[in-house]
Amino acid sequence: MSTKVPLYTLKEGQSARVESITSQGAMRRRLQDIGLTIGAPVTCLGRSPFGDPTAFLIRGAAIALREEDSRSILVFPS
């Protein structure tokens, strides 16, 4: 079994499944609203030229997340 890692550590083209979200309050709700729920598949599409934010494919939608926000999402890489 893979070790869980923060979402921001995924490399371009790498996929994973969401294990947990450690943020609280409004940010946790926002992440859940965009489809980041336990077991959801996520693929890293690429980073911006300066490295932040990073684009992820989440349930068929391309979503850009700042590193600060993606640190609170733990995933199991595929």
mmCIF file of C-alpha atoms in Angstrom:
data_model
loop_
_atom_site.group_PDB
_atom_site.id
_atom_site.type_symbol
_atom_site.label_atom_id
_atom_site.label_comp_id
_atom_site.label_asym_id
_atom_site.label_seq_id
_atom_site.Cartn_x
_atom_site.Cartn_y
_atom_site.Cartn_z
ATOM 1 C CA MET A 1 0.000 0.000 0.000
ATOM 2 C CA SER A 2 1.208 3.514 -0.786
ATOM 3 C CA THR A 3 2.006 6.114 1.813
ATOM 4 C CA LYS A 4 -0.290 9.119 2.004
ATOM 5 C CA VAL A 5 1.281 12.414 0.954
ATOM 6 C CA PRO A 6 0.074 16.024 0.622
ATOM 7 C CA LEU A 7 -1.610 16.757 -2.708
ATOM 8 C CA TYR A 8 0.914 19.459 -3.657
ATOM 9 C CA THR A 9 3.699 16.817 -3.888
ATOM 10 C CA LEU A 10 2.159 15.104 -6.938
ATOM 11 C CA LYS A 11 4.194 15.432 -10.124
ATOM 12 C CA GLU A 12 2.677 16.426 -13.468
ATOM 13 C CA GLY A 13 0.647 13.502 -14.858
ATOM 14 C CA GLN A 14 0.581 11.633 -11.531
ATOM 15 C CA SER A 15 -2.765 10.454 -10.156
ATOM 16 C CA ALA A 16 -3.955 9.771 -6.617
ATOM 17 C CA ARG A 17 -7.043 9.191 -4.480
ATOM 18 C CA VAL A 18 -8.058 11.551 -1.671
ATOM 19 C CA GLU A 19 -7.490 10.063 1.783
ATOM 20 C CA SER A 20 -8.388 13.030 4.026
ATOM 21 C CA ILE A 21 -8.755 16.808 4.238
ATOM 22 C CA THR A 22 -7.205 18.393 7.319
ATOM 23 C CA SER A 23 -8.343 21.992 6.785
ATOM 24 C CA GLN A 24 -11.311 23.299 8.754
ATOM 25 C CA GLY A 25 -14.223 25.667 8.328
ATOM 26 C CA ALA A 26 -14.951 27.502 5.086
ATOM 27 C CA MET A 27 -11.862 26.186 3.268
ATOM 28 C CA ARG A 28 -12.787 22.569 4.036
ATOM 29 C CA ARG A 29 -16.307 23.184 2.731
ATOM 30 C CA ARG A 30 -14.975 24.866 -0.434
ATOM 31 C CA LEU A 31 -12.663 21.933 -1.153
ATOM 32 C CA GLN A 32 -15.537 19.492 -0.690
ATOM 33 C CA ASP A 33 -17.771 21.614 -2.938
ATOM 34 C CA ILE A 34 -15.274 21.340 -5.819
ATOM 35 C CA GLY A 35 -15.307 17.546 -5.509
ATOM 36 C CA LEU A 36 -12.457 16.784 -3.143
ATOM 37 C CA THR A 37 -14.073 14.096 -1.031
ATOM 38 C CA ILE A 38 -12.661 10.877 0.424
ATOM 39 C CA GLY A 39 -11.847 8.460 -2.398
ATOM 40 C CA ALA A 40 -12.095 11.038 -5.189
ATOM 41 C CA PRO A 41 -9.538 10.552 -7.988
ATOM 42 C CA VAL A 42 -7.195 13.496 -8.621
ATOM 43 C CA THR A 43 -4.614 14.007 -11.382
ATOM 44 C CA CYS A 44 -1.931 16.692 -11.437
ATOM 45 C CA LEU A 45 -2.184 18.559 -14.746
ATOM 46 C CA GLY A 46 0.741 20.911 -14.209
ATOM 47 C CA ARG A 47 2.169 23.844 -12.308
ATOM 48 C CA SER A 48 2.123 27.505 -13.228
ATOM 49 C CA PRO A 49 5.408 28.999 -14.507
ATOM 50 C CA PHE A 50 6.314 30.214 -11.005
ATOM 51 C CA GLY A 51 5.243 26.936 -9.335
ATOM 52 C CA ASP A 52 2.060 28.083 -7.620
ATOM 53 C CA PRO A 53 -0.833 27.405 -8.163
ATOM 54 C CA THR A 54 -1.024 23.861 -9.511
ATOM 55 C CA ALA A 55 -3.820 22.607 -11.793
ATOM 56 C CA PHE A 56 -5.540 19.338 -10.892
ATOM 57 C CA LEU A 57 -8.183 17.299 -12.678
ATOM 58 C CA ILE A 58 -10.920 16.652 -10.121
ATOM 59 C CA ARG A 59 -14.069 14.800 -11.215
ATOM 60 C CA GLY A 60 -13.673 16.008 -14.810
ATOM 61 C CA ALA A 61 -12.949 19.652 -13.992
ATOM 62 C CA ALA A 62 -9.580 21.422 -14.082
ATOM 63 C CA ILE A 63 -9.117 23.206 -10.748
ATOM 64 C CA ALA A 64 -6.143 25.367 -9.729
ATOM 65 C CA LEU A 65 -5.156 25.164 -6.061
ATOM 66 C CA ARG A 66 -2.512 27.137 -4.186
ATOM 67 C CA GLU A 67 0.149 25.101 -2.399
ATOM 68 C CA GLU A 68 -1.106 26.517 0.898
ATOM 69 C CA ASP A 69 -4.523 24.916 0.292
ATOM 70 C CA SER A 70 -3.291 21.674 -1.261
ATOM 71 C CA ARG A 71 -1.057 20.961 1.763
ATOM 72 C CA SER A 72 -4.196 20.116 3.762
ATOM 73 C CA ILE A 73 -5.302 17.383 1.325
ATOM 74 C CA LEU A 74 -3.721 13.979 1.915
ATOM 75 C CA VAL A 75 -3.738 11.498 -0.960
ATOM 76 C CA PHE A 76 -2.589 7.973 -1.856
ATOM 77 C CA PRO A 77 -0.582 8.236 -5.122
ATOM 78 C CA SER A 78 -1.370 5.656 -7.814
#
